[in-house]
Amino acid sequence: MRRNIFALLIVIILMLAGCTAPAAPQVEITPVRLQLAWVPTIEYSPFYVAEANGLFAQEGLDVEFINGGFDENFAPIDQVARVVNGDADFGMATADRLLAARADGAPIVAIGALYQRTPIAFISLAEHGITKPQDFVGQDVFVDDVAGSSGLSYVAMMTNLGIDRSQINEIPRDDYSNEALLSGRVTVMSAFVNNQPVQLVEQGYEVNTILVSDYGVDIYANVIFTTEEMIANNPDLVERFLRASVAGIEAAISDPEKAAEITVAQSDELNLESETLSMLQALPLFNPAGTQVGMMNDSAWSLTADMMIEQGLLPADVDVQSAYTLEFLNLVYGE
Amino acid sequence: MTSTTLTPTKPRLGLPSSLRTVLVIAFVLLSVIPVALALTVAILRTSEQSRAQVEAQMNSVLQLKIAALDSDLSNAHTMLRTIRSNPGASASMLGLLEMSDNPSLQASTIEHLGGFLNVEGTQFTEYFVYDVNGNIVGSTSDTQIGKIVRGQPYFTPSLSDDYIQPPYYEVGSNSLAVVMSVPLKDAQGNTLGVLAGRLNMDALAALMSERVGLGETGETYLVSLENSYLVTPSRFEGYPLNRSYRSLAIDEALAGHGGSGEYVNYRGREVIGAYQWLPDLQVGLVAEYERSEALAASQQATLISTAVAVLAAGAAMITGLFIAVQITKPITELTQITQQFAAGDLTVRAKAGGQNEVGALSSAFNQMAAQLQESLTSLEKSVQEARTATAMAREANRLKSEFLSTMSHELRTPLNAIIGFAEIILNGMAGPISEKQQHKIARIHLNSKRLLDLINDLLDLAKIEAGRVDLVAQPFSPRDLAMGVRAQMESLAEQRGLGFDVHVDPKLPTAMVGDVSRIEQVAKNLLSNAFKFTKEGRVEMALHANGGNTWEIIVVDSGIGIPPHALEYIFDEFRQVDGTSQRAYGGSGLGLSITRNLTRMMGGEVRVASTVGEGSTFTVVLPVTLPETAEMAVA
């Protein structure tokens, strides 16, 4: 009897010890700043969803979103410079912008991509019967600066198709609204497939959309980048940030309506109905058949570099491979 | 016979006592329980059978759709191979792949492909040809020419073999596309390009929406592995293709399984459905039917059988009620008749029942009633006679008493004259008389006195019997009463040479209420009696408190006693123990009778205990009435 009580006491003590001893390892919350390239829009929905669903928190991250676009003096925000200067830990940029910045000496590296396909398209009102790039001949086309993705995509697409651009009335882009198209000042302009066409269709216009990706032009529209220093010194943080971001893409595309709702909550400028439509159109951009979300591939990077070299935007001997790394994506996908 | 024996006994707790109630409950239970049981079993079986039937039906539909889909896709591939093996088309396409800039080869290719697009039953909306770099060199849709499909998911696998691209979401569209292809090879077997067809999704939707045997809510649809979008449209509004849909069937099918069952579908409806993963197309096929509609027929059958069962149970209940009434009605009537009979109406008779037990009971009752009536009639007659005789006897007695009373009075008057004159003579007021004369006159006087006493007693008794004595209640002292009686009787005791004592119980109330003169008369009667029958010894009188609400006058003598057989009648009129005693002891023989009558009138009784040769004890028991009690009674 006495021995039984003694044994029981030991068991109880062990149980109590068991309850207190293996305290969960204290998760250290790391503050992370993400410099966006633009104001809140549906393309960033994976980040907002990751935040709302606690995916960043699961990785021990407290992410601060820093909007891009223009500063209070209406000067464009240089998101690459901000990351390089240490004002942010991660940034968003187009693939061509990143390659150009690296060529200028910025020590930045892409670690993943949100859209797997470029959203860049050329749109026209259906009444003009413009259904392919060849139809641009003889039209007034709003042309963007070749130093940006849209301008570069235009030039590359026309070059690929061997279309004589002298036959086209190219008007430098000076208006980013739909006004020029609707007023007839231009008949063709660049757009994002999940943005302006959606707006115009909503407004009751019939729109023809020509995707540059259908003509072999596909520039990553929003790569996640960080500094070489960060990758060298804090690879774990990079991996955690990318892991949560990839999970955010998965979560956003699995419930697009919810993703739109969460994104709209980020800004007073956004309208739920439009963003929902935009998100639905963005789904094949985020996750086209046969791809893994967040993934990048060598051919897309080299095609982009080739276009830029051809346009004299990059030196011919540029080291494309060093501009991006699949290391962290492979870690995220367990390869 | 008392009427209470036939009143119905009180119901026992918790159990219905009425035969009718018991019968009705029994009929209801007997009719409803089996029906309810049978119905439940039937409904459960029907429901399970219908459910199983619907599930089997869904499985058949599923298999039909799979077969149709397989056949369509197979036909589609066959179509592409047919085009490839068509000499004209093949030559144009291979030529175009070698010389993509040749307008005539392009035109020829488009013409050939267009011809096959117009073939009836084609599953394609577009045929297109691309080279090994993914450049579209020819297409039935001219906007496609010049596009590069290198980035499309089907590109790489399409170069080596016949291929079907599972549904994929095209940028800039709101729907999924399916592309099927066959490689185009030169004579050496080198792939020069690919002939591809864009599957007509409307035809696929039509295939799925052929809802043979699927009612208003049944549907079949395809769900893509990619984000679980609908490949073919929902039959219902408000479910666009490009949304993620979830349900047990969708999840299971996309996980590579097949099966069937009941679940809540993507619209949140309860359905019975079947599902199958189709690996070739990388889609899940679901066939489902809303449970409510699928089981409506069996539910209606259930409703009808329930209604029939309820009606049957109702009919059984009514029949039961009717039978119960049939059984209990004659019994109830018989009970009423019996109650009337018990209440005294001997003429009532039960209605003649049928040949059954109740009928037998009725006739047995009637027989019994007739006998009873007869007995009672004769009994009543006897009682009536007895009553008449009693009344006559009473009247005779009363007349006798009245006669005696009158006679006694009439007798007393001359007797008083005789006594009076005898006393006058004895006192010498009528002149001197001789001693001899005096002796004779004294005898006359003495006998006249005795005669007067006799007559007085007779008068008293007669009065009592004639009901002419009224008791006068007034307060009295038992002690004074005792002293008074002693004073009156002392001389008699001395005369007889007997000891005489009077005791009064100190516990007796000092004052009581009663007719004191009658009580005194009772005491004196008993004492006279005692003295009369006692030759030597003593006589005692005691007034005794009983402690309760009675008191006693006890007279004890040491006289001759009364033999036991005589105790029964010593209180009767004119009785002494034997005929000789009257002569020996004198007296009217009325004293004890008067005593008893008076005692009874006062609410008391007389008891006697006696042993021959030793003496007798007479005890008069009287109720104690205290003055306060009397006042209260008056008040």
PDB file of N, CA, C and O in Angstrom, chain A residues 117-118 131-132 134 160-161 193 211 213-216 253-254 256-257 276 280-281 283-285 287-290 303, chain B residues 142-153 165-174 226-227 229 242-244:
ATOM      1  N   ARG A 117       2.602  34.037 -66.147  1.00  0.00           N
ATOM      2  CA  ARG A 117       2.432  34.567 -67.499  1.00  0.00           C
ATOM      3  C   ARG A 117       2.349  36.077 -67.382  1.00  0.00           C
ATOM      4  O   ARG A 117       1.810  36.600 -66.414  1.00  0.00           O
ATOM      5  N   THR A 118       2.820  36.731 -68.411  1.00  0.00           N
ATOM      6  CA  THR A 118       2.719  38.183 -68.381  1.00  0.00           C
ATOM      7  C   THR A 118       1.271  38.588 -68.627  1.00  0.00           C
ATOM      8  O   THR A 118       0.587  37.978 -69.465  1.00  0.00           O
ATOM      9  N   THR A 131      -7.518  41.861 -84.583  1.00  0.00           N
ATOM     10  CA  THR A 131      -7.496  40.609 -83.837  1.00  0.00           C
ATOM     11  C   THR A 131      -6.101  40.015 -83.729  1.00  0.00           C
ATOM     12  O   THR A 131      -5.898  39.013 -83.051  1.00  0.00           O
ATOM     13  N   LYS A 132      -5.125  40.576 -84.442  1.00  0.00           N
ATOM     14  CA  LYS A 132      -3.756  40.061 -84.365  1.00  0.00           C
ATOM     15  C   LYS A 132      -2.780  41.211 -84.605  1.00  0.00           C
ATOM     16  O   LYS A 132      -3.174  42.247 -85.169  1.00  0.00           O
ATOM     17  N   GLN A 134      -0.570  41.760 -86.706  1.00  0.00           N
ATOM     18  CA  GLN A 134      -0.447  42.198 -88.096  1.00  0.00           C
ATOM     19  C   GLN A 134      -1.458  43.299 -88.409  1.00  0.00           C
ATOM     20  O   GLN A 134      -1.227  44.138 -89.286  1.00  0.00           O
ATOM     21  N   ASN A 160       9.454  39.726 -83.483  1.00  0.00           N
ATOM     22  CA  ASN A 160       9.251  38.292 -83.670  1.00  0.00           C
ATOM     23  C   ASN A 160       8.383  38.015 -84.888  1.00  0.00           C
ATOM     24  O   ASN A 160       8.613  37.060 -85.626  1.00  0.00           O
ATOM     25  N   LEU A 161       7.361  38.827 -85.066  1.00  0.00           N
ATOM     26  CA  LEU A 161       6.411  38.599 -86.149  1.00  0.00           C
ATOM     27  C   LEU A 161       6.907  39.220 -87.468  1.00  0.00           C
ATOM     28  O   LEU A 161       6.268  39.021 -88.506  1.00  0.00           O
ATOM     29  N   VAL A 193      -4.122  42.310 -69.019  1.00  0.00           N
ATOM     30  CA  VAL A 193      -5.290  41.534 -69.451  1.00  0.00           C
ATOM     31  C   VAL A 193      -6.380  41.473 -68.382  1.00  0.00           C
ATOM     32  O   VAL A 193      -7.566  41.390 -68.701  1.00  0.00           O
ATOM     33  N   LEU A 211      -2.824  38.937 -76.603  1.00  0.00           N
ATOM     34  CA  LEU A 211      -1.868  38.670 -75.532  1.00  0.00           C
ATOM     35  C   LEU A 211      -0.467  38.558 -76.116  1.00  0.00           C
ATOM     36  O   LEU A 211      -0.248  37.805 -77.078  1.00  0.00           O
ATOM     37  N   SER A 213       1.903  37.146 -74.754  1.00  0.00           N
ATOM     38  CA  SER A 213       2.426  35.816 -74.437  1.00  0.00           C
ATOM     39  C   SER A 213       2.090  34.805 -75.526  1.00  0.00           C
ATOM     40  O   SER A 213       2.740  33.770 -75.644  1.00  0.00           O
ATOM     41  N   ASP A 214       1.043  35.124 -76.341  1.00  0.00           N
ATOM     42  CA  ASP A 214       0.706  34.231 -77.450  1.00  0.00           C
ATOM     43  C   ASP A 214       1.754  34.330 -78.572  1.00  0.00           C
ATOM     44  O   ASP A 214       1.746  33.524 -79.496  1.00  0.00           O
ATOM     45  N   TYR A 215       2.606  35.368 -78.498  1.00  0.00           N
ATOM     46  CA  TYR A 215       3.585  35.588 -79.579  1.00  0.00           C
ATOM     47  C   TYR A 215       5.004  35.446 -79.061  1.00  0.00           C
ATOM     48  O   TYR A 215       5.915  36.108 -79.520  1.00  0.00           O
ATOM     49  N   GLY A 216       5.156  34.598 -78.041  1.00  0.00           N
ATOM     50  CA  GLY A 216       6.482  34.258 -77.556  1.00  0.00           C
ATOM     51  C   GLY A 216       7.124  35.319 -76.695  1.00  0.00           C
ATOM     52  O   GLY A 216       8.320  35.262 -76.422  1.00  0.00           O
ATOM     53  N   ILE A 253      -5.561  31.762 -54.913  1.00  0.00           N
ATOM     54  CA  ILE A 253      -6.218  31.179 -56.090  1.00  0.00           C
ATOM     55  C   ILE A 253      -7.250  30.132 -55.698  1.00  0.00           C
ATOM     56  O   ILE A 253      -8.166  29.852 -56.467  1.00  0.00           O
ATOM     57  N   SER A 254      -7.143  29.597 -54.489  1.00  0.00           N
ATOM     58  CA  SER A 254      -8.145  28.595 -54.097  1.00  0.00           C
ATOM     59  C   SER A 254      -9.429  29.277 -53.633  1.00  0.00           C
ATOM     60  O   SER A 254     -10.473  28.649 -53.591  1.00  0.00           O
ATOM     61  N   PRO A 256     -10.647  32.840 -54.821  1.00  0.00           N
ATOM     62  CA  PRO A 256     -10.394  34.140 -55.448  1.00  0.00           C
ATOM     63  C   PRO A 256     -11.301  35.252 -54.921  1.00  0.00           C
ATOM     64  O   PRO A 256     -10.847  36.392 -54.782  1.00  0.00           O
ATOM     65  N   GLU A 257     -12.558  34.918 -54.630  1.00  0.00           N
ATOM     66  CA  GLU A 257     -13.459  35.964 -54.120  1.00  0.00           C
ATOM     67  C   GLU A 257     -12.943  36.524 -52.796  1.00  0.00           C
ATOM     68  O   GLU A 257     -12.950  37.731 -52.569  1.00  0.00           O
ATOM     69  N   THR A 276     -12.745  41.537 -58.035  1.00  0.00           N
ATOM     70  CA  THR A 276     -13.100  40.122 -58.102  1.00  0.00           C
ATOM     71  C   THR A 276     -12.953  39.615 -59.531  1.00  0.00           C
ATOM     72  O   THR A 276     -12.357  38.566 -59.781  1.00  0.00           O
ATOM     73  N   LEU A 280     -10.246  36.885 -60.942  1.00  0.00           N
ATOM     74  CA  LEU A 280     -10.607  35.683 -61.707  1.00  0.00           C
ATOM     75  C   LEU A 280      -9.796  35.617 -63.003  1.00  0.00           C
ATOM     76  O   LEU A 280      -9.360  34.545 -63.422  1.00  0.00           O
ATOM     77  N   GLN A 281      -9.593  36.780 -63.637  1.00  0.00           N
ATOM     78  CA  GLN A 281      -8.786  36.816 -64.859  1.00  0.00           C
ATOM     79  C   GLN A 281      -7.315  36.555 -64.544  1.00  0.00           C
ATOM     80  O   GLN A 281      -6.552  36.126 -65.417  1.00  0.00           O
ATOM     81  N   LEU A 283      -6.218  34.405 -62.411  1.00  0.00           N
ATOM     82  CA  LEU A 283      -5.959  33.016 -62.006  1.00  0.00           C
ATOM     83  C   LEU A 283      -5.045  32.274 -62.988  1.00  0.00           C
ATOM     84  O   LEU A 283      -4.089  31.630 -62.562  1.00  0.00           O
ATOM     85  N   PRO A 284      -5.314  32.344 -64.318  1.00  0.00           N
ATOM     86  CA  PRO A 284      -4.389  31.636 -65.231  1.00  0.00           C
ATOM     87  C   PRO A 284      -3.024  32.309 -65.334  1.00  0.00           C
ATOM     88  O   PRO A 284      -2.104  31.740 -65.911  1.00  0.00           O
ATOM     89  N   LEU A 285      -2.915  33.521 -64.792  1.00  0.00           N
ATOM     90  CA  LEU A 285      -1.604  34.174 -64.741  1.00  0.00           C
ATOM     91  C   LEU A 285      -0.814  33.625 -63.544  1.00  0.00           C
ATOM     92  O   LEU A 285       0.364  33.322 -63.637  1.00  0.00           O
ATOM     93  N   ASN A 287      -1.409  30.778 -62.070  1.00  0.00           N
ATOM     94  CA  ASN A 287      -1.238  29.327 -62.064  1.00  0.00           C
ATOM     95  C   ASN A 287      -1.713  28.696 -63.366  1.00  0.00           C
ATOM     96  O   ASN A 287      -2.682  27.960 -63.384  1.00  0.00           O
ATOM     97  N   PRO A 288      -1.044  28.991 -64.458  1.00  0.00           N
ATOM     98  CA  PRO A 288      -1.447  28.343 -65.714  1.00  0.00           C
ATOM     99  C   PRO A 288      -1.171  26.845 -65.633  1.00  0.00           C
ATOM    100  O   PRO A 288      -0.350  26.401 -64.826  1.00  0.00           O
ATOM    101  N   ALA A 289      -1.881  26.098 -66.496  1.00  0.00           N
ATOM    102  CA  ALA A 289      -1.770  24.647 -66.455  1.00  0.00           C
ATOM    103  C   ALA A 289      -0.311  24.227 -66.568  1.00  0.00           C
ATOM    104  O   ALA A 289       0.457  24.804 -67.326  1.00  0.00           O
ATOM    105  N   GLY A 290       0.061  23.260 -65.788  1.00  0.00           N
ATOM    106  CA  GLY A 290       1.385  22.669 -65.883  1.00  0.00           C
ATOM    107  C   GLY A 290       2.468  23.462 -65.198  1.00  0.00           C
ATOM    108  O   GLY A 290       3.650  23.231 -65.445  1.00  0.00           O
ATOM    109  N   LEU A 303      14.904  34.578 -72.428  1.00  0.00           N
ATOM    110  CA  LEU A 303      14.140  35.249 -73.486  1.00  0.00           C
ATOM    111  C   LEU A 303      14.036  36.746 -73.201  1.00  0.00           C
ATOM    112  O   LEU A 303      14.185  37.571 -74.106  1.00  0.00           O
TER     113      LEU A 303
ATOM    114  N   ASP B 142      -7.994  32.555 -88.375  1.00  0.00           N
ATOM    115  CA  ASP B 142      -6.812  33.261 -88.889  1.00  0.00           C
ATOM    116  C   ASP B 142      -6.115  34.101 -87.820  1.00  0.00           C
ATOM    117  O   ASP B 142      -4.956  34.430 -87.947  1.00  0.00           O
ATOM    118  N   THR B 143      -6.811  34.464 -86.755  1.00  0.00           N
ATOM    119  CA  THR B 143      -6.147  35.248 -85.707  1.00  0.00           C
ATOM    120  C   THR B 143      -5.087  34.421 -84.980  1.00  0.00           C
ATOM    121  O   THR B 143      -4.242  34.956 -84.290  1.00  0.00           O
ATOM    122  N   GLN B 144      -5.167  33.124 -85.131  1.00  0.00           N
ATOM    123  CA  GLN B 144      -4.224  32.265 -84.420  1.00  0.00           C
ATOM    124  C   GLN B 144      -2.869  32.202 -85.133  1.00  0.00           C
ATOM    125  O   GLN B 144      -1.856  31.906 -84.507  1.00  0.00           O
ATOM    126  N   ILE B 145      -2.903  32.429 -86.425  1.00  0.00           N
ATOM    127  CA  ILE B 145      -1.666  32.273 -87.200  1.00  0.00           C
ATOM    128  C   ILE B 145      -0.632  33.283 -86.710  1.00  0.00           C
ATOM    129  O   ILE B 145      -0.953  34.462 -86.517  1.00  0.00           O
ATOM    130  N   GLY B 146       0.584  32.792 -86.460  1.00  0.00           N
ATOM    131  CA  GLY B 146       1.645  33.670 -85.962  1.00  0.00           C
ATOM    132  C   GLY B 146       1.803  33.589 -84.463  1.00  0.00           C
ATOM    133  O   GLY B 146       2.792  34.051 -83.907  1.00  0.00           O
ATOM    134  N   LYS B 147       0.801  32.998 -83.793  1.00  0.00           N
ATOM    135  CA  LYS B 147       0.941  32.857 -82.348  1.00  0.00           C
ATOM    136  C   LYS B 147       1.949  31.765 -82.045  1.00  0.00           C
ATOM    137  O   LYS B 147       2.196  30.868 -82.867  1.00  0.00           O
ATOM    138  N   ILE B 148       2.498  31.837 -80.860  1.00  0.00           N
ATOM    139  CA  ILE B 148       3.502  30.866 -80.445  1.00  0.00           C
ATOM    140  C   ILE B 148       2.952  30.086 -79.252  1.00  0.00           C
ATOM    141  O   ILE B 148       2.549  30.677 -78.244  1.00  0.00           O
ATOM    142  N   VAL B 149       2.871  28.782 -79.393  1.00  0.00           N
ATOM    143  CA  VAL B 149       2.270  27.965 -78.327  1.00  0.00           C
ATOM    144  C   VAL B 149       3.340  27.276 -77.466  1.00  0.00           C
ATOM    145  O   VAL B 149       3.033  26.389 -76.691  1.00  0.00           O
ATOM    146  N   ARG B 150       4.581  27.728 -77.631  1.00  0.00           N
ATOM    147  CA  ARG B 150       5.671  27.095 -76.897  1.00  0.00           C
ATOM    148  C   ARG B 150       5.413  27.102 -75.376  1.00  0.00           C
ATOM    149  O   ARG B 150       5.789  26.193 -74.659  1.00  0.00           O
ATOM    150  N   GLY B 151       4.797  28.155 -74.936  1.00  0.00           N
ATOM    151  CA  GLY B 151       4.545  28.257 -73.488  1.00  0.00           C
ATOM    152  C   GLY B 151       3.310  27.489 -73.039  1.00  0.00           C
ATOM    153  O   GLY B 151       3.036  27.394 -71.853  1.00  0.00           O
ATOM    154  N   GLN B 152       2.572  26.941 -73.977  1.00  0.00           N
ATOM    155  CA  GLN B 152       1.342  26.242 -73.587  1.00  0.00           C
ATOM    156  C   GLN B 152       1.680  24.858 -73.030  1.00  0.00           C
ATOM    157  O   GLN B 152       2.674  24.249 -73.415  1.00  0.00           O
ATOM    158  N   PRO B 153       0.856  24.382 -72.119  1.00  0.00           N
ATOM    159  CA  PRO B 153       1.188  23.134 -71.420  1.00  0.00           C
ATOM    160  C   PRO B 153       1.272  21.917 -72.339  1.00  0.00           C
ATOM    161  O   PRO B 153       2.016  20.987 -72.044  1.00  0.00           O
ATOM    162  N   GLN B 165      -4.634  17.455 -74.007  1.00  0.00           N
ATOM    163  CA  GLN B 165      -4.306  18.390 -72.919  1.00  0.00           C
ATOM    164  C   GLN B 165      -5.523  18.512 -72.006  1.00  0.00           C
ATOM    165  O   GLN B 165      -6.586  18.945 -72.445  1.00  0.00           O
ATOM    166  N   PRO B 166      -5.357  18.114 -70.752  1.00  0.00           N
ATOM    167  CA  PRO B 166      -6.473  18.271 -69.817  1.00  0.00           C
ATOM    168  C   PRO B 166      -6.913  19.732 -69.752  1.00  0.00           C
ATOM    169  O   PRO B 166      -6.127  20.623 -70.057  1.00  0.00           O
ATOM    170  N   PRO B 167      -8.147  19.931 -69.347  1.00  0.00           N
ATOM    171  CA  PRO B 167      -8.694  21.297 -69.347  1.00  0.00           C
ATOM    172  C   PRO B 167      -7.751  22.278 -68.676  1.00  0.00           C
ATOM    173  O   PRO B 167      -7.287  22.019 -67.566  1.00  0.00           O
ATOM    174  N   TYR B 168      -7.463  23.351 -69.332  1.00  0.00           N
ATOM    175  CA  TYR B 168      -6.620  24.397 -68.733  1.00  0.00           C
ATOM    176  C   TYR B 168      -7.282  25.732 -68.973  1.00  0.00           C
ATOM    177  O   TYR B 168      -8.025  25.935 -69.923  1.00  0.00           O
ATOM    178  N   TYR B 169      -6.975  26.624 -68.069  1.00  0.00           N
ATOM    179  CA  TYR B 169      -7.611  27.930 -68.071  1.00  0.00           C
ATOM    180  C   TYR B 169      -6.767  28.856 -68.935  1.00  0.00           C
ATOM    181  O   TYR B 169      -5.632  29.140 -68.617  1.00  0.00           O
ATOM    182  N   GLU B 170      -7.334  29.337 -70.030  1.00  0.00           N
ATOM    183  CA  GLU B 170      -6.586  30.211 -70.925  1.00  0.00           C
ATOM    184  C   GLU B 170      -6.614  31.642 -70.431  1.00  0.00           C
ATOM    185  O   GLU B 170      -7.651  32.145 -70.014  1.00  0.00           O
ATOM    186  N   VAL B 171      -5.465  32.273 -70.515  1.00  0.00           N
ATOM    187  CA  VAL B 171      -5.388  33.680 -70.132  1.00  0.00           C
ATOM    188  C   VAL B 171      -6.364  34.478 -70.991  1.00  0.00           C
ATOM    189  O   VAL B 171      -6.464  34.257 -72.196  1.00  0.00           O
ATOM    190  N   GLY B 172      -7.079  35.389 -70.369  1.00  0.00           N
ATOM    191  CA  GLY B 172      -7.961  36.267 -71.113  1.00  0.00           C
ATOM    192  C   GLY B 172      -9.299  35.657 -71.449  1.00  0.00           C
ATOM    193  O   GLY B 172     -10.129  36.290 -72.086  1.00  0.00           O
ATOM    194  N   SER B 173      -9.546  34.431 -71.016  1.00  0.00           N
ATOM    195  CA  SER B 173     -10.860  33.837 -71.250  1.00  0.00           C
ATOM    196  C   SER B 173     -11.461  33.471 -69.896  1.00  0.00           C
ATOM    197  O   SER B 173     -10.789  33.516 -68.890  1.00  0.00           O
ATOM    198  N   ASN B 174     -12.711  33.134 -69.909  1.00  0.00           N
ATOM    199  CA  ASN B 174     -13.337  32.761 -68.645  1.00  0.00           C
ATOM    200  C   ASN B 174     -13.613  31.269 -68.580  1.00  0.00           C
ATOM    201  O   ASN B 174     -14.344  30.821 -67.731  1.00  0.00           O
ATOM    202  N   GLU B 226      -7.335  21.254 -62.016  1.00  0.00           N
ATOM    203  CA  GLU B 226      -6.840  22.607 -61.798  1.00  0.00           C
ATOM    204  C   GLU B 226      -7.860  23.401 -60.978  1.00  0.00           C
ATOM    205  O   GLU B 226      -8.898  23.796 -61.489  1.00  0.00           O
ATOM    206  N   ASN B 227      -7.551  23.603 -59.726  1.00  0.00           N
ATOM    207  CA  ASN B 227      -8.376  24.469 -58.865  1.00  0.00           C
ATOM    208  C   ASN B 227      -9.825  24.025 -58.725  1.00  0.00           C
ATOM    209  O   ASN B 227     -10.672  24.779 -58.294  1.00  0.00           O
ATOM    210  N   TYR B 229     -12.182  23.712 -60.883  1.00  0.00           N
ATOM    211  CA  TYR B 229     -13.163  24.496 -61.636  1.00  0.00           C
ATOM    212  C   TYR B 229     -14.124  23.553 -62.329  1.00  0.00           C
ATOM    213  O   TYR B 229     -13.798  22.398 -62.598  1.00  0.00           O
ATOM    214  N   ASN B 242     -15.364  29.342 -63.603  1.00  0.00           N
ATOM    215  CA  ASN B 242     -14.051  29.578 -63.017  1.00  0.00           C
ATOM    216  C   ASN B 242     -14.113  29.886 -61.518  1.00  0.00           C
ATOM    217  O   ASN B 242     -13.730  30.940 -61.064  1.00  0.00           O
ATOM    218  N   ARG B 243     -14.699  28.955 -60.792  1.00  0.00           N
ATOM    219  CA  ARG B 243     -14.686  29.037 -59.333  1.00  0.00           C
ATOM    220  C   ARG B 243     -14.260  27.674 -58.816  1.00  0.00           C
ATOM    221  O   ARG B 243     -14.463  26.653 -59.485  1.00  0.00           O
ATOM    222  N   SER B 244     -13.712  27.682 -57.648  1.00  0.00           N
ATOM    223  CA  SER B 244     -13.371  26.402 -57.025  1.00  0.00           C
ATOM    224  C   SER B 244     -14.618  25.841 -56.362  1.00  0.00           C
ATOM    225  O   SER B 244     -15.271  26.537 -55.595  1.00  0.00           O
TER     226      SER B 244
END
